[in-house]
Amino acid sequence: VGEGLSRLFSASGLEKPALATELYLSDQMGLFLQKTNIIRDYLEDYVDGRAFWPQTVWKKYSASGDLGYFANPATVEHETAALNCIDELVTDALELVPDCLSYLSKLRCAEVFRFCAIPQVMAIATLDKCYHNKDVFSGVVKIRKGMSCALINGTTDINGVHSIFHRFASSILRQAELSRKNGFEDPSYERTVKACTTILELTETEAKRSGSSVVGSTLMLSTAAVGCLTYKYPNGSNTTALTTAIASIGMFSLFKTSFMKYVGKKGVSSLMPASKLTEKKEG
């Protein structure tokens, strides 16, 4: 699928002809998404009689030699084996991220970029949810709708993508270090640290650039919310105060988004809309 899409992007004229030859990077993009979905959907697939987890990984941890060994782990030994397995699978997927970021950096069309990038940021967020999470073996782990919306809004260019990947790689690294500190022995720990560190190094510049604006926005939103919630209305209605707080936050978010699109992002992104690229091709 990845190879076919790269050829289509190139043939359409929206992307450079060279993109059609990036078969390796195209495959890595597809593998990252596929591995993430397979990790997340363990229980659903197993119940339905499907098995996609690689035997080279899960058989190292299954005492019974069966993939169902991890479903609803009832003992400490079961749970430890299950977590070791999920951690290695997540780490294996994380090692594909540098190639995914490389592919995205080669795109020039804004619409093509978002088409490719949005599933990628959803994937890294999902891996963050799945890492060292025993809930994978008792249900389906998914990111919340609010988070999905925030990720979509943040995926407008390569800088936004880098910032998102930096955020979730940092989160996974913290989880790995915390579990280690708490005495959990993870055979994949060194690989996990290396994979996350590599992602952080690749995305560090944009993360630092966006850090100050995120802190400022958070402080302003918090101040607005607290101010509205503590305001005493004549009728003493808590509902009115809460509604006002929510509305104020919403208005501020809308203003901030519009302002950043007009000023903050202006002149920064190298991406071009499809309409402009089509005009250039016809001209």
GROMACS .gro file of C-alpha atoms in nm:
model
  283
    1VAL     CA    1   0.000   0.000   0.000
    2GLY     CA    2   0.279   0.242   0.091
    3GLU     CA    3   0.460   0.185  -0.236
    4GLY     CA    4   0.141   0.229  -0.437
    5LEU     CA    5   0.052   0.554  -0.262
    6SER     CA    6   0.401   0.695  -0.317
    7ARG     CA    7   0.371   0.621  -0.687
    8LEU     CA    8   0.026   0.783  -0.697
    9PHE     CA    9   0.149   1.095  -0.518
   10SER     CA   10   0.434   1.122  -0.765
   11ALA     CA   11   0.228   1.048  -1.077
   12SER     CA   12  -0.029   1.311  -0.977
   13GLY     CA   13   0.237   1.578  -0.981
   14LEU     CA   14   0.166   1.672  -0.622
   15GLU     CA   15   0.496   1.519  -0.513
   16LYS     CA   16   0.834   1.502  -0.683
   17PRO     CA   17   0.907   1.210  -0.920
   18ALA     CA   18   1.179   1.088  -0.683
   19LEU     CA   19   0.918   0.995  -0.422
   20ALA     CA   20   0.808   0.703  -0.639
   21THR     CA   21   1.151   0.546  -0.586
   22GLU     CA   22   1.139   0.571  -0.206
   23LEU     CA   23   1.012   0.215  -0.172
   24TYR     CA   24   1.197   0.131   0.148
   25LEU     CA   25   1.070   0.438   0.334
   26SER     CA   26   0.720   0.377   0.198
   27ASP     CA   27   0.726   0.023   0.339
   28GLN     CA   28   0.850   0.148   0.676
   29MET     CA   29   0.561   0.394   0.695
   30GLY     CA   30   0.313   0.114   0.633
   31LEU     CA   31   0.483  -0.123   0.874
   32PHE     CA   32   0.469   0.132   1.155
   33LEU     CA   33   0.091   0.161   1.119
   34GLN     CA   34   0.038  -0.210   1.074
   35LYS     CA   35   0.247  -0.308   1.374
   36THR     CA   36   0.069  -0.054   1.592
   37ASN     CA   37  -0.275  -0.187   1.497
   38ILE     CA   38  -0.165  -0.546   1.552
   39ILE     CA   39  -0.028  -0.465   1.898
   40ARG     CA   40  -0.342  -0.276   2.001
   41ASP     CA   41  -0.591  -0.535   1.872
   42TYR     CA   42  -0.439  -0.840   2.042
   43LEU     CA   43  -0.746  -0.956   2.235
   44GLU     CA   44  -1.000  -0.875   1.963
   45ASP     CA   45  -0.798  -1.067   1.705
   46TYR     CA   46  -0.737  -1.364   1.935
   47VAL     CA   47  -1.105  -1.397   2.027
   48ASP     CA   48  -1.197  -1.390   1.658
   49GLY     CA   49  -0.942  -1.659   1.577
   50ARG     CA   50  -0.685  -1.429   1.415
   51ALA     CA   51  -0.319  -1.423   1.513
   52PHE     CA   52  -0.085  -1.152   1.384
   53TRP     CA   53   0.168  -1.120   1.665
   54PRO     CA   54   0.509  -1.256   1.551
   55GLN     CA   55   0.599  -1.592   1.702
   56THR     CA   56   0.963  -1.484   1.719
   57VAL     CA   57   0.857  -1.247   1.997
   58TRP     CA   58   0.559  -1.389   2.187
   59LYS     CA   59   0.688  -1.749   2.207
   60LYS     CA   60   0.979  -1.622   2.417
   61TYR     CA   61   0.731  -1.521   2.686
   62SER     CA   62   0.447  -1.772   2.658
   63ALA     CA   63   0.498  -2.056   2.908
   64SER     CA   64   0.225  -2.260   2.738
   65GLY     CA   65   0.350  -2.200   2.386
   66ASP     CA   66   0.009  -2.054   2.298
   67LEU     CA   67  -0.071  -1.693   2.210
   68GLY     CA   68  -0.373  -1.706   2.439
   69TYR     CA   69  -0.141  -1.739   2.738
   70PHE     CA   70  -0.143  -1.359   2.772
   71ALA     CA   71  -0.521  -1.312   2.764
   72ASN     CA   72  -0.645  -1.184   3.102
   73PRO     CA   73  -0.328  -1.272   3.296
   74ALA     CA   74  -0.431  -1.402   3.639
   75THR     CA   75  -0.095  -1.447   3.813
   76VAL     CA   76   0.212  -1.231   3.864
   77GLU     CA   77   0.408  -1.460   3.631
   78HIS     CA   78   0.142  -1.426   3.363
   79GLU     CA   79   0.132  -1.049   3.394
   80THR     CA   80   0.511  -1.013   3.389
   81ALA     CA   81   0.539  -1.224   3.076
   82ALA     CA   82   0.257  -1.031   2.909
   83LEU     CA   83   0.416  -0.694   2.987
   84ASN     CA   84   0.757  -0.813   2.868
   85CYS     CA   85   0.597  -0.920   2.542
   86ILE     CA   86   0.403  -0.598   2.482
   87ASP     CA   87   0.706  -0.386   2.569
   88GLU     CA   88   0.922  -0.564   2.313
   89LEU     CA   89   0.657  -0.533   2.043
   90VAL     CA   90   0.613  -0.160   2.108
   91THR     CA   91   0.990  -0.113   2.102
   92ASP     CA   92   1.013  -0.298   1.772
   93ALA     CA   93   0.759  -0.057   1.623
   94LEU     CA   94   0.936   0.250   1.766
   95GLU     CA   95   1.253   0.155   1.581
   96LEU     CA   96   1.070   0.238   1.255
   97VAL     CA   97   1.005   0.600   1.352
   98PRO     CA   98   1.326   0.757   1.208
   99ASP     CA   99   1.238   0.625   0.863
  100CYS     CA  100   0.879   0.747   0.897
  101LEU     CA  101   0.998   1.097   0.985
  102SER     CA  102   1.241   1.086   0.693
  103TYR     CA  103   0.959   1.002   0.451
  104LEU     CA  104   0.737   1.281   0.583
  105SER     CA  105   1.020   1.533   0.548
  106LYS     CA  106   1.031   1.462   0.173
  107LEU     CA  107   0.669   1.565   0.111
  108ARG     CA  108   0.579   1.906  -0.031
  109CYS     CA  109   0.200   1.898  -0.072
  110ALA     CA  110   0.005   2.003   0.237
  111GLU     CA  111  -0.287   1.768   0.171
  112VAL     CA  112  -0.063   1.470   0.099
  113PHE     CA  113   0.141   1.549   0.409
  114ARG     CA  114  -0.162   1.550   0.638
  115PHE     CA  115  -0.299   1.235   0.473
  116CYS     CA  116   0.027   1.058   0.559
  117ALA     CA  117   0.115   1.226   0.887
  118ILE     CA  118  -0.212   1.206   1.079
  119PRO     CA  119  -0.214   0.822   1.095
  120GLN     CA  120   0.151   0.833   1.203
  121VAL     CA  121   0.090   1.062   1.501
  122MET     CA  122  -0.215   0.854   1.596
  123ALA     CA  123   0.013   0.549   1.591
  124ILE     CA  124   0.280   0.694   1.822
  125ALA     CA  125   0.006   0.807   2.062
  126THR     CA  126  -0.143   0.455   2.056
  127LEU     CA  127   0.195   0.296   2.125
  128ASP     CA  128   0.231   0.526   2.424
  129LYS     CA  129  -0.104   0.394   2.554
  130CYS     CA  130  -0.010   0.031   2.489
  131TYR     CA  131   0.341   0.036   2.635
  132HIS     CA  132   0.361  -0.158   2.962
  133ASN     CA  133  -0.018  -0.162   2.977
  134LYS     CA  134  -0.183  -0.486   3.091
  135ASP     CA  135  -0.520  -0.356   2.966
  136VAL     CA  136  -0.413  -0.461   2.616
  137PHE     CA  137  -0.476  -0.820   2.726
  138SER     CA  138  -0.824  -0.761   2.864
  139GLY     CA  139  -0.974  -0.520   2.610
  140VAL     CA  140  -0.899  -0.275   2.331
  141VAL     CA  141  -0.679   0.020   2.426
  142LYS     CA  142  -0.754   0.337   2.232
  143ILE     CA  143  -0.667   0.704   2.259
  144ARG     CA  144  -0.952   0.938   2.355
  145LYS     CA  145  -1.144   1.139   2.096
  146GLY     CA  146  -1.025   1.465   2.246
  147MET     CA  147  -0.666   1.353   2.206
  148SER     CA  148  -0.735   1.251   1.846
  149CYS     CA  149  -0.872   1.597   1.768
  150ALA     CA  150  -0.571   1.765   1.928
  151LEU     CA  151  -0.332   1.548   1.726
  152ILE     CA  152  -0.514   1.624   1.401
  153ASN     CA  153  -0.500   1.999   1.473
  154GLY     CA  154  -0.130   1.976   1.553
  155THR     CA  155  -0.037   1.790   1.237
  156THR     CA  156  -0.011   2.079   0.992
  157ASP     CA  157   0.359   2.053   0.907
  158ILE     CA  158   0.675   1.860   0.988
  159ASN     CA  159   0.743   2.082   1.291
  160GLY     CA  160   0.412   1.987   1.448
  161VAL     CA  161   0.476   1.619   1.377
  162HIS     CA  162   0.821   1.638   1.537
  163SER     CA  163   0.673   1.801   1.845
  164ILE     CA  164   0.411   1.526   1.880
  165PHE     CA  165   0.660   1.244   1.834
  166HIS     CA  166   0.892   1.406   2.088
  167ARG     CA  167   0.608   1.424   2.340
  168PHE     CA  168   0.511   1.058   2.317
  169ALA     CA  169   0.867   0.924   2.292
  170SER     CA  170   0.939   1.115   2.614
  171SER     CA  171   0.633   0.958   2.776
  172ILE     CA  172   0.733   0.603   2.678
  173LEU     CA  173   1.087   0.663   2.800
  174ARG     CA  174   0.956   0.786   3.136
  175GLN     CA  175   0.735   0.478   3.168
  176ALA     CA  176   1.029   0.249   3.093
  177GLU     CA  177   1.251   0.422   3.347
  178LEU     CA  178   0.977   0.422   3.612
  179SER     CA  179   0.904   0.051   3.574
  180ARG     CA  180   1.277  -0.017   3.596
  181LYS     CA  181   1.302   0.195   3.911
  182ASN     CA  182   1.013  -0.001   4.063
  183GLY     CA  183   1.202  -0.327   4.012
  184PHE     CA  184   1.044  -0.453   3.689
  185GLU     CA  185   1.294  -0.650   3.483
  186ASP     CA  186   1.233  -0.583   3.114
  187PRO     CA  187   1.459  -0.766   2.865
  188SER     CA  188   1.384  -0.495   2.606
  189TYR     CA  189   1.467  -0.203   2.833
  190GLU     CA  190   1.794  -0.106   2.662
  191ARG     CA  191   1.633  -0.127   2.316
  192THR     CA  192   1.343   0.085   2.435
  193VAL     CA  193   1.571   0.353   2.575
  194LYS     CA  194   1.776   0.357   2.256
  195ALA     CA  195   1.469   0.380   2.030
  196CYS     CA  196   1.315   0.663   2.235
  197THR     CA  197   1.645   0.850   2.262
  198THR     CA  198   1.690   0.835   1.886
  199ILE     CA  199   1.343   0.983   1.833
  200LEU     CA  200   1.407   1.255   2.092
  201GLU     CA  201   1.734   1.353   1.923
  202LEU     CA  202   1.564   1.377   1.584
  203THR     CA  203   1.279   1.592   1.716
  204GLU     CA  204   1.446   1.792   1.992
  205THR     CA  205   1.480   2.121   1.803
  206GLU     CA  206   1.108   2.163   1.735
  207ALA     CA  207   1.015   2.042   2.084
  208LYS     CA  208   1.224   2.319   2.240
  209ARG     CA  209   1.079   2.575   2.001
  210SER     CA  210   0.720   2.489   2.087
  211GLY     CA  211   0.776   2.434   2.459
  212SER     CA  212   0.749   2.797   2.566
  213SER     CA  213   0.427   2.858   2.371
  214VAL     CA  214   0.266   2.547   2.520
  215VAL     CA  215   0.349   2.656   2.874
  216GLY     CA  216   0.215   3.004   2.808
  217SER     CA  217  -0.109   2.873   2.662
  218THR     CA  218  -0.160   2.636   2.954
  219LEU     CA  219  -0.113   2.914   3.207
  220MET     CA  220  -0.356   3.143   3.027
  221LEU     CA  221  -0.620   2.872   2.997
  222SER     CA  222  -0.583   2.781   3.364
  223THR     CA  223  -0.612   3.142   3.470
  224ALA     CA  224  -0.927   3.192   3.261
  225ALA     CA  225  -1.088   2.879   3.402
  226VAL     CA  226  -1.008   2.958   3.764
  227GLY     CA  227  -1.122   3.317   3.725
  228CYS     CA  228  -1.460   3.217   3.585
  229LEU     CA  229  -1.517   2.938   3.834
  230THR     CA  230  -1.444   3.160   4.134
  231TYR     CA  231  -1.659   3.448   4.013
  232LYS     CA  232  -1.971   3.494   4.226
  233TYR     CA  233  -2.282   3.536   4.015
  234PRO     CA  234  -2.578   3.720   4.168
  235ASN     CA  235  -2.796   3.410   4.151
  236GLY     CA  236  -2.518   3.192   4.290
  237SER     CA  237  -2.547   2.947   4.000
  238ASN     CA  238  -2.253   2.709   3.979
  239THR     CA  239  -2.384   2.586   3.646
  240THR     CA  240  -2.365   2.936   3.500
  241ALA     CA  241  -2.009   2.978   3.626
  242LEU     CA  242  -1.901   2.643   3.486
  243THR     CA  243  -2.063   2.716   3.150
  244THR     CA  244  -1.887   3.051   3.135
  245ALA     CA  245  -1.555   2.886   3.216
  246ILE     CA  246  -1.594   2.631   2.940
  247ALA     CA  247  -1.704   2.897   2.693
  248SER     CA  248  -1.408   3.118   2.786
  249ILE     CA  249  -1.163   2.835   2.733
  250GLY     CA  250  -1.325   2.750   2.403
  251MET     CA  251  -1.312   3.111   2.284
  252PHE     CA  252  -0.949   3.143   2.386
  253SER     CA  253  -0.857   2.818   2.207
  254LEU     CA  254  -1.037   2.933   1.892
  255PHE     CA  255  -0.864   3.271   1.901
  256LYS     CA  256  -0.525   3.114   1.962
  257THR     CA  257  -0.566   2.863   1.678
  258SER     CA  258  -0.677   3.132   1.431
  259PHE     CA  259  -0.403   3.370   1.539
  260MET     CA  260  -0.130   3.107   1.510
  261LYS     CA  261  -0.249   3.005   1.167
  262TYR     CA  262  -0.239   3.366   1.052
  263VAL     CA  263   0.079   3.481   1.223
  264GLY     CA  264   0.269   3.203   1.401
  265LYS     CA  265   0.283   2.956   1.114
  266LYS     CA  266   0.306   3.212   0.837
  267GLY     CA  267   0.624   3.171   0.637
  268VAL     CA  268   0.743   2.872   0.840
  269SER     CA  269   0.602   2.570   0.658
  270SER     CA  270   0.747   2.471   0.322
  271LEU     CA  271   0.432   2.277   0.233
  272MET     CA  272   0.215   2.399  -0.054
  273PRO     CA  273  -0.157   2.342  -0.113
  274ALA     CA  274  -0.250   2.101  -0.390
  275SER     CA  275  -0.418   2.380  -0.586
  276LYS     CA  276  -0.091   2.573  -0.610
  277LEU     CA  277   0.107   2.268  -0.716
  278THR     CA  278  -0.153   2.189  -0.981
  279GLU     CA  279  -0.130   2.543  -1.116
  280LYS     CA  280   0.248   2.518  -1.137
  281LYS     CA  281   0.221   2.187  -1.322
  282GLU     CA  282  -0.029   2.325  -1.572
  283GLY     CA  283   0.176   2.639  -1.618
   0.00000   0.00000   0.00000
